[in-house]
């Protein structure tokens, strides 16, 4: 075995519900709704032909994504989830002796993907307010740096990078260093000043954008995501994909979802309303809550993170703790939000006990 792999910690997925138990799964930033009827039909139509390999080039989906973003189809790279696209990108650019810069805390897959490629992760601490410290990230670029990963909104802390700030950052990044804008949660962003990855992709030859159907599109179980990448880089990434990794079902569901953008947008609105309600209620109860533009909230509970997550789990609310740092709670249904707020209000172990948050009766 490669000795550097022996020491790698495993990826820790969000906690799954115990079969049979009722639980609100707020641990993986999934949408709380099942597939749209049109998406379900597209899936059912394909069930009889799963003996066939999928379209290797995913022609229909690539064409739809190219049209959606106004880019050349040669710039669209698909993966089995956008995490696989990020994996392709990291390995296309970085190997032993190379460095990949990213904020920390950020998406847990980053250090694993970088180390898995044999490259060196360079984790730059977030600034106060759980923001990317773009100055410190720019200063950490060395001649060995091949790639910078910018997650906006940032998982698990929820804040965005400002568009202007990212433009200024790009002006400081050498042209031969690629900057990935990971926009897994971009559909939940309402801040008009937030970074717009597709605009940056159009204006900067060293920008790559990653998007996914797992979060706002509600297709996490199918595994499909994509990158917009300059043609030459896209060509270098594709051979690193798992062959046929994006299944025919995933391709068809993604196309059907792109046909139903308006219906999907209508399902995001209640998530945004619930996000605002949960943030207000938590702050009203005395919790520190990071500003969020994603479908989750970050509670910087420090050493209490694991204990609070356990208490919530006992009450049937599954969240994602990060030991010693905080708890990430996905925004789900109003019912799930009520269960969360009531459980926190009941336990309040060492947390200032605030007013009682009552369960709403609408929706
Ligand atoms: C969820 C997530 C992804 C992508 O997940 P896939 O299911 O692999 O598409 C990418 N980046 C971040 C930051 C995420 O949170």
Short mmCIF file of C-alpha atoms and ligand atoms in Angstrom, two decimals:
data_model
loop_
_atom_site.label_atom_id
_atom_site.label_comp_id
_atom_site.label_asym_id
_atom_site.label_seq_id
_atom_site.Cartn_x
_atom_site.Cartn_y
_atom_site.Cartn_z
CA UNK A 1 0.00 0.00 0.00
CA UNK A 2 0.99 3.61 -0.47
CA UNK A 3 2.11 4.56 3.05
CA UNK A 4 0.48 7.99 2.74
CA UNK A 5 -2.93 6.33 2.32
CA UNK A 6 -2.68 4.24 5.48
CA UNK A 7 -2.97 7.39 7.61
CA UNK A 8 -5.95 8.90 5.75
CA UNK A 9 -9.07 9.25 7.90
CA UNK A 10 -12.22 7.79 6.29
CA UNK A 11 -14.90 10.07 4.87
CA UNK A 12 -17.66 10.39 7.46
CA UNK A 13 -21.11 10.48 5.88
CA UNK A 14 -24.09 12.11 7.56
CA UNK A 15 -25.86 9.87 10.02
CA UNK A 16 -28.52 7.63 8.48
CA UNK A 17 -31.86 6.90 10.09
CA UNK A 18 -32.20 3.54 11.83
CA UNK A 19 -34.56 1.48 9.65
CA UNK A 20 -38.03 1.51 11.13
CA UNK A 21 -37.41 4.44 13.48
CA UNK A 22 -38.96 7.78 12.68
CA UNK A 23 -36.27 10.37 12.36
CA UNK A 24 -35.69 13.69 10.70
CA UNK A 25 -32.55 13.27 8.64
CA UNK A 26 -30.89 16.66 8.70
CA UNK A 27 -27.37 15.30 8.38
CA UNK A 28 -26.55 15.33 4.66
CA UNK A 29 -28.05 18.55 3.23
CA UNK A 30 -30.54 16.63 1.14
CA UNK A 31 -33.82 18.08 -0.08
CA UNK A 32 -36.66 16.71 2.07
CA UNK A 33 -38.82 15.91 -0.98
CA UNK A 34 -38.90 12.89 -3.27
CA UNK A 35 -38.56 13.21 -7.04
CA UNK A 36 -40.93 15.30 -9.13
CA UNK A 37 -43.53 13.16 -10.92
CA UNK A 38 -41.89 13.89 -14.29
CA UNK A 39 -38.50 12.78 -12.96
CA UNK A 40 -40.00 9.64 -11.47
CA UNK A 41 -41.61 8.82 -14.83
CA UNK A 42 -38.28 9.24 -16.61
CA UNK A 43 -36.73 6.80 -14.15
CA UNK A 44 -39.52 4.24 -14.40
CA UNK A 45 -39.31 4.36 -18.21
CA UNK A 46 -35.69 3.23 -18.02
CA UNK A 47 -36.03 0.40 -15.53
CA UNK A 48 -36.56 -2.18 -18.28
CA UNK A 49 -33.27 -1.34 -19.97
CA UNK A 50 -30.79 -1.41 -17.12
CA UNK A 51 -29.09 -4.35 -18.84
CA UNK A 52 -27.61 -1.71 -21.19
CA UNK A 53 -24.67 0.54 -20.47
CA UNK A 54 -25.48 4.24 -20.41
CA UNK A 55 -24.59 6.68 -23.18
CA UNK A 56 -20.85 7.05 -22.51
CA UNK A 57 -20.74 10.71 -23.55
CA UNK A 58 -24.12 11.54 -21.92
CA UNK A 59 -24.83 13.52 -25.08
CA UNK A 60 -28.30 14.76 -24.20
CA UNK A 61 -27.40 15.91 -20.70
CA UNK A 62 -24.17 17.58 -21.81
CA UNK A 63 -26.05 19.45 -24.56
CA UNK A 64 -28.69 20.62 -22.09
CA UNK A 65 -26.10 21.83 -19.58
CA UNK A 66 -24.10 23.61 -22.28
CA UNK A 67 -27.27 25.41 -23.41
CA UNK A 68 -28.25 26.26 -19.82
CA UNK A 69 -24.91 27.92 -19.17
CA UNK A 70 -24.23 29.24 -22.68
CA UNK A 71 -20.96 27.30 -22.96
CA UNK A 72 -19.41 24.93 -25.49
CA UNK A 73 -20.40 21.28 -24.80
CA UNK A 74 -16.65 20.58 -24.79
CA UNK A 75 -16.50 22.54 -21.51
CA UNK A 76 -19.01 20.35 -19.67
CA UNK A 77 -17.52 17.48 -17.64
CA UNK A 78 -19.85 15.04 -15.91
CA UNK A 79 -19.25 12.95 -12.84
CA UNK A 80 -21.00 10.58 -10.45
CA UNK A 81 -21.85 13.53 -8.23
CA UNK A 82 -19.83 16.72 -8.33
CA UNK A 83 -17.50 15.25 -5.75
CA UNK A 84 -16.33 12.91 -8.52
CA UNK A 85 -15.81 15.88 -10.84
CA UNK A 86 -13.70 17.55 -8.15
CA UNK A 87 -11.75 14.30 -7.89
CA UNK A 88 -11.10 14.37 -11.66
CA UNK A 89 -9.99 17.99 -11.44
CA UNK A 90 -7.63 17.42 -8.51
CA UNK A 91 -5.99 14.46 -10.20
CA UNK A 92 -5.75 16.22 -13.56
CA UNK A 93 -3.78 19.03 -11.95
CA UNK A 94 -1.97 17.80 -8.86
CA UNK A 95 0.25 14.91 -7.86
CA UNK A 96 3.14 14.30 -5.47
CA UNK A 97 4.98 17.52 -4.68
CA UNK A 98 2.05 19.74 -5.72
CA UNK A 99 -0.12 21.76 -3.37
CA UNK A 100 -3.86 22.35 -3.36
CA UNK A 101 -5.15 25.26 -1.28
CA UNK A 102 -8.58 25.35 0.34
CA UNK A 103 -10.30 27.00 3.29
CA UNK A 104 -10.77 25.10 6.52
CA UNK A 105 -13.23 24.24 7.76
CA UNK A 106 -14.77 23.41 4.41
CA UNK A 107 -16.03 20.37 2.49
CA UNK A 108 -14.60 17.29 4.15
CA UNK A 109 -13.95 15.56 0.85
CA UNK A 110 -11.30 18.13 -0.15
CA UNK A 111 -8.39 16.97 2.01
CA UNK A 112 -9.19 13.33 1.16
CA UNK A 113 -9.26 13.96 -2.59
CA UNK A 114 -6.03 15.96 -2.48
CA UNK A 115 -4.23 13.39 -0.34
CA UNK A 116 -5.66 10.60 -2.46
CA UNK A 117 -3.99 12.19 -5.50
CA UNK A 118 -0.71 12.16 -3.58
CA UNK A 119 -0.67 15.97 -3.48
CA UNK A 120 -0.31 18.15 -0.40
CA UNK A 121 -3.42 19.76 1.14
CA UNK A 122 -2.92 23.37 2.29
CA UNK A 123 -5.78 24.25 4.63
CA UNK A 124 -6.21 27.98 5.30
CA UNK A 125 -8.29 28.78 8.41
CA UNK A 126 -11.57 30.62 7.88
CA UNK A 127 -11.66 34.27 8.91
CA UNK A 128 -13.95 35.44 11.74
CA UNK A 129 -17.58 35.01 10.74
CA UNK A 130 -16.65 31.67 9.10
CA UNK A 131 -15.73 33.45 5.87
CA UNK A 132 -13.10 32.38 3.38
CA UNK A 133 -9.94 34.36 4.18
CA UNK A 134 -9.12 35.14 0.56
CA UNK A 135 -6.11 37.28 1.51
CA UNK A 136 -4.59 34.45 3.48
CA UNK A 137 -5.46 31.99 0.70
CA UNK A 138 -3.75 34.18 -1.91
CA UNK A 139 -0.72 34.52 0.38
CA UNK A 140 -0.52 30.73 0.74
CA UNK A 141 -0.02 30.19 -3.00
CA UNK A 142 3.50 29.01 -3.80
CA UNK A 143 5.18 27.85 -7.03
CA UNK A 144 3.95 24.36 -6.07
CA UNK A 145 0.28 25.39 -5.95
CA UNK A 146 -1.75 23.89 -8.79
CA UNK A 147 -5.30 24.45 -7.62
CA UNK A 148 -7.37 26.48 -5.16
CA UNK A 149 -10.76 25.17 -4.01
CA UNK A 150 -13.34 27.83 -3.13
CA UNK A 151 -16.59 26.49 -1.70
CA UNK A 152 -19.45 29.03 -1.87
CA UNK A 153 -21.75 28.68 -0.01
CA UNK A 154 -19.24 26.96 2.22
CA UNK A 155 -20.03 23.50 3.56
CA UNK A 156 -20.44 23.24 6.57
CA UNK A 157 -20.55 26.90 7.62
CA UNK A 158 -23.04 28.23 5.03
CA UNK A 159 -21.59 31.63 4.15
CA UNK A 160 -20.81 32.82 0.63
CA UNK A 161 -17.77 34.43 -0.92
CA UNK A 162 -18.61 37.86 -2.35
CA UNK A 163 -18.41 38.16 -6.13
CA UNK A 164 -16.22 41.28 -5.98
CA UNK A 165 -13.93 39.67 -3.45
CA UNK A 166 -13.49 36.63 -5.65
CA UNK A 167 -12.73 38.81 -8.69
CA UNK A 168 -10.05 40.63 -6.67
CA UNK A 169 -8.69 37.26 -5.50
CA UNK A 170 -8.51 35.99 -9.07
CA UNK A 171 -6.46 39.05 -10.01
CA UNK A 172 -3.87 37.91 -7.44
CA UNK A 173 -3.79 34.25 -8.48
CA UNK A 174 -1.16 33.31 -11.08
CA UNK A 175 -2.76 32.41 -14.41
CA UNK A 176 -1.41 28.86 -14.27
CA UNK A 177 -3.15 28.12 -10.96
CA UNK A 178 -6.72 26.86 -11.40
CA UNK A 179 -9.48 28.12 -9.09
CA UNK A 180 -12.46 25.83 -8.55
CA UNK A 181 -15.70 27.52 -7.51
CA UNK A 182 -17.69 24.73 -5.86
CA UNK A 183 -21.32 25.79 -6.12
CA UNK A 184 -23.06 22.73 -4.72
CA UNK A 185 -25.59 24.97 -2.93
CA UNK A 186 -25.83 27.89 -5.35
CA UNK A 187 -29.56 27.38 -5.99
CA UNK A 188 -30.27 28.38 -2.36
CA UNK A 189 -28.37 31.68 -2.60
CA UNK A 190 -30.43 34.86 -2.31
CA UNK A 191 -27.61 37.35 -1.59
CA UNK A 192 -27.19 39.43 -4.78
CA UNK A 193 -23.52 40.10 -3.91
CA UNK A 194 -22.62 36.39 -3.75
CA UNK A 195 -20.09 34.93 -6.17
CA UNK A 196 -21.49 33.91 -9.54
CA UNK A 197 -19.30 31.06 -10.70
CA UNK A 198 -20.61 30.85 -14.25
CA UNK A 199 -19.81 34.55 -14.83
CA UNK A 200 -16.31 34.02 -13.48
CA UNK A 201 -15.91 30.96 -15.71
CA UNK A 202 -16.80 33.09 -18.74
CA UNK A 203 -14.30 35.81 -17.81
CA UNK A 204 -11.28 33.91 -16.45
CA UNK A 205 -9.47 31.10 -18.31
CA UNK A 206 -8.32 29.50 -15.03
CA UNK A 207 -11.75 29.17 -13.37
CA UNK A 208 -13.65 25.89 -13.11
CA UNK A 209 -17.19 25.67 -11.68
CA UNK A 210 -18.65 22.56 -10.03
CA UNK A 211 -22.41 22.04 -9.73
CA UNK A 212 -24.52 19.11 -8.59
CA UNK A 213 -27.97 17.63 -8.95
CA UNK A 214 -27.68 16.23 -5.41
CA UNK A 215 -28.83 19.20 -3.38
CA UNK A 216 -31.45 21.60 -4.77
CA UNK A 217 -32.44 19.17 -7.55
CA UNK A 218 -33.06 16.43 -5.01
CA UNK A 219 -31.18 13.66 -6.82
CA UNK A 220 -28.50 12.83 -4.23
CA UNK A 221 -29.17 9.10 -4.49
CA UNK A 222 -28.61 9.01 -8.24
CA UNK A 223 -25.11 10.57 -8.28
CA UNK A 224 -24.75 13.16 -10.99
CA UNK A 225 -22.85 16.44 -11.02
CA UNK A 226 -20.79 18.42 -13.47
CA UNK A 227 -18.07 20.96 -14.00
CA UNK A 228 -17.68 23.81 -16.42
CA UNK A 229 -14.01 23.74 -17.34
CA UNK A 230 -11.87 25.23 -20.11
CA UNK A 231 -11.74 22.80 -23.07
CA UNK A 232 -8.14 21.65 -22.61
CA UNK A 233 -8.63 21.00 -18.92
CA UNK A 234 -11.97 19.29 -19.56
CA UNK A 235 -10.17 16.94 -21.97
CA UNK A 236 -7.62 16.13 -19.27
CA UNK A 237 -10.35 15.48 -16.69
CA UNK A 238 -12.61 13.13 -18.68
CA UNK A 239 -10.22 10.14 -18.85
CA UNK A 240 -10.01 10.29 -15.05
CA UNK A 241 -13.75 9.73 -14.65
CA UNK A 242 -15.01 6.31 -13.66
CA UNK A 243 -16.10 4.92 -17.06
CA UNK A 244 -19.91 4.90 -17.32
CA UNK A 245 -20.02 6.39 -13.80
CA UNK A 246 -23.06 8.52 -14.60
CA UNK A 247 -25.82 5.97 -15.07
CA UNK A 248 -28.58 6.15 -17.67
CA UNK A 249 -31.03 6.71 -14.83
CA UNK A 250 -28.99 9.61 -13.51
CA UNK A 251 -28.65 11.14 -16.98
CA UNK A 252 -32.38 10.88 -17.67
CA UNK A 253 -33.37 12.24 -14.27
CA UNK A 254 -31.02 15.18 -14.70
CA UNK A 255 -32.46 15.98 -18.14
CA UNK A 256 -36.02 15.68 -16.79
CA UNK A 257 -35.02 18.02 -13.95
CA UNK A 258 -33.67 20.58 -16.40
CA UNK A 259 -37.06 20.36 -18.13
CA UNK A 260 -38.73 21.20 -14.80
CA UNK A 261 -36.61 24.09 -13.51
CA UNK A 262 -39.67 26.16 -12.60
CA UNK A 263 -41.24 23.34 -10.60
CA UNK A 264 -37.95 22.77 -8.81
CA UNK A 265 -37.55 26.45 -8.02
CA UNK A 266 -41.00 26.36 -6.43
CA UNK A 267 -39.73 23.65 -4.07
CA UNK A 268 -36.75 25.74 -3.03
CA UNK A 269 -38.93 28.62 -1.79
CA UNK A 270 -40.25 26.74 1.28
CA UNK A 271 -36.70 25.64 2.13
CA UNK A 272 -35.60 29.29 2.11
CA UNK A 273 -38.57 30.29 4.29
CA UNK A 274 -37.78 27.46 6.70
CA UNK A 275 -34.11 28.48 6.74
CA UNK A 276 -35.06 31.99 7.84
CA UNK A 277 -37.47 30.66 10.46
CA UNK A 278 -34.94 28.24 11.95
CA UNK A 279 -32.13 30.81 12.02
CA UNK A 280 -34.36 33.40 13.70
CA UNK A 281 -35.65 30.90 16.24
CA UNK A 282 -32.18 29.63 17.10
CA UNK A 283 -30.80 33.13 17.50
CA UNK A 284 -33.83 34.07 19.56
CA UNK A 285 -33.06 31.11 21.82
CA UNK A 286 -29.54 32.39 22.36
CA UNK A 287 -27.60 30.28 19.89
CA UNK A 288 -24.83 31.69 17.79
CA UNK A 289 -25.72 30.86 14.17
CA UNK A 290 -23.50 31.62 11.20
CA UNK A 291 -25.12 33.59 8.37
CA UNK A 292 -26.17 31.02 5.80
CA UNK A 293 -27.00 31.05 2.11
CA UNK A 294 -27.25 27.28 1.85
CA UNK A 295 -29.84 24.68 2.88
CA UNK A 296 -28.16 24.14 6.22
CA UNK A 297 -27.15 26.10 9.29
CA UNK A 298 -23.91 26.00 11.26
CA UNK A 299 -23.99 26.07 15.03
CA UNK A 300 -20.44 26.72 16.33
CA UNK A 301 -20.92 24.73 19.53
CA UNK A 302 -17.24 23.91 20.01
CA UNK A 303 -16.70 21.11 22.51
CA UNK A 304 -20.44 20.58 22.90
CA UNK A 305 -20.90 19.55 19.26
CA UNK A 306 -20.93 15.78 19.75
CA UNK A 307 -23.06 15.90 22.90
CA UNK A 308 -25.67 18.14 21.29
CA UNK A 309 -25.77 15.90 18.21
CA UNK A 310 -26.31 12.84 20.44
CA UNK A 311 -29.10 14.57 22.33
CA UNK A 312 -30.78 15.54 19.06
CA UNK A 313 -30.43 11.98 17.75
CA UNK A 314 -32.13 10.69 20.89
CA UNK A 315 -35.03 12.98 19.96
CA UNK A 316 -35.07 11.68 16.39
CA UNK A 317 -33.23 14.59 14.81
CA UNK A 318 -30.11 13.51 12.94
CA UNK A 319 -27.53 16.24 12.38
CA UNK A 320 -23.89 16.31 11.40
CA UNK A 321 -21.47 17.05 14.25
CA UNK A 322 -17.86 18.11 13.68
CA UNK A 323 -16.11 17.22 16.91
CA UNK A 324 -14.78 20.21 18.78
CA UNK A 325 -16.11 22.65 16.19
CA UNK A 326 -19.85 22.65 15.67
CA UNK A 327 -22.96 21.05 14.30
CA UNK A 328 -24.29 21.35 10.78
CA UNK A 329 -28.06 21.08 10.54
CA UNK A 330 -29.78 20.73 7.17
CA UNK A 331 -32.96 22.68 6.57
CA UNK A 332 -35.80 20.26 6.03
CA UNK A 333 -39.54 20.38 6.46
CA UNK A 334 -41.20 22.64 8.98
CA UNK A 335 -41.99 19.56 11.04
CA UNK A 336 -38.29 18.69 11.15
CA UNK A 337 -37.46 22.27 12.12
CA UNK A 338 -39.95 22.13 14.96
CA UNK A 339 -38.46 18.86 16.20
CA UNK A 340 -35.00 20.41 16.09
CA UNK A 341 -36.02 23.55 17.95
CA UNK A 342 -37.98 21.69 20.59
CA UNK A 343 -35.19 19.21 21.23
CA UNK A 344 -32.60 21.98 21.59
CA UNK A 345 -34.91 23.91 23.85
CA UNK A 346 -35.43 20.86 26.07
CA UNK A 347 -31.79 19.86 26.34
CA UNK A 348 -29.94 23.18 26.37
CA UNK A 349 -26.94 21.53 28.05
CA UNK A 350 -24.82 24.52 28.96
CA UNK A 351 -26.50 26.55 26.26
CA UNK A 352 -28.39 29.66 27.34
CA UNK A 353 -31.98 28.66 27.59
CA UNK A 354 -34.12 31.04 25.61
CA UNK A 355 -37.79 31.46 25.07
CA UNK A 356 -39.84 28.41 24.23
CA UNK A 357 -40.09 27.95 20.49
CA UNK A 358 -43.54 26.69 19.71
CA UNK A 359 -44.46 24.43 16.88
CA UNK A 360 -46.20 26.23 14.07
CA UNK A 361 -49.38 24.83 12.64
CA UNK A 362 -49.33 26.12 9.08
CA UNK A 363 -47.78 24.38 6.02
C1 LIG B 1 -22.75 17.90 -1.47
C2 LIG B 1 -21.53 18.62 -1.97
C3 LIG B 1 -20.96 18.35 -3.23
C4 LIG B 1 -21.45 17.36 -4.20
O1 LIG B 1 -22.02 16.26 -3.82
P1 LIG B 1 -22.38 15.16 -4.91
O2 LIG B 1 -23.48 14.43 -4.29
O3 LIG B 1 -21.13 14.38 -5.10
O4 LIG B 1 -22.75 15.88 -6.15
C5 LIG B 1 -19.89 19.07 -3.64
N1 LIG B 1 -19.37 20.02 -2.89
C6 LIG B 1 -19.87 20.32 -1.70
C7 LIG B 1 -19.28 21.41 -0.92
C8 LIG B 1 -20.96 19.63 -1.20
O5 LIG B 1 -21.44 19.92 0.01
#
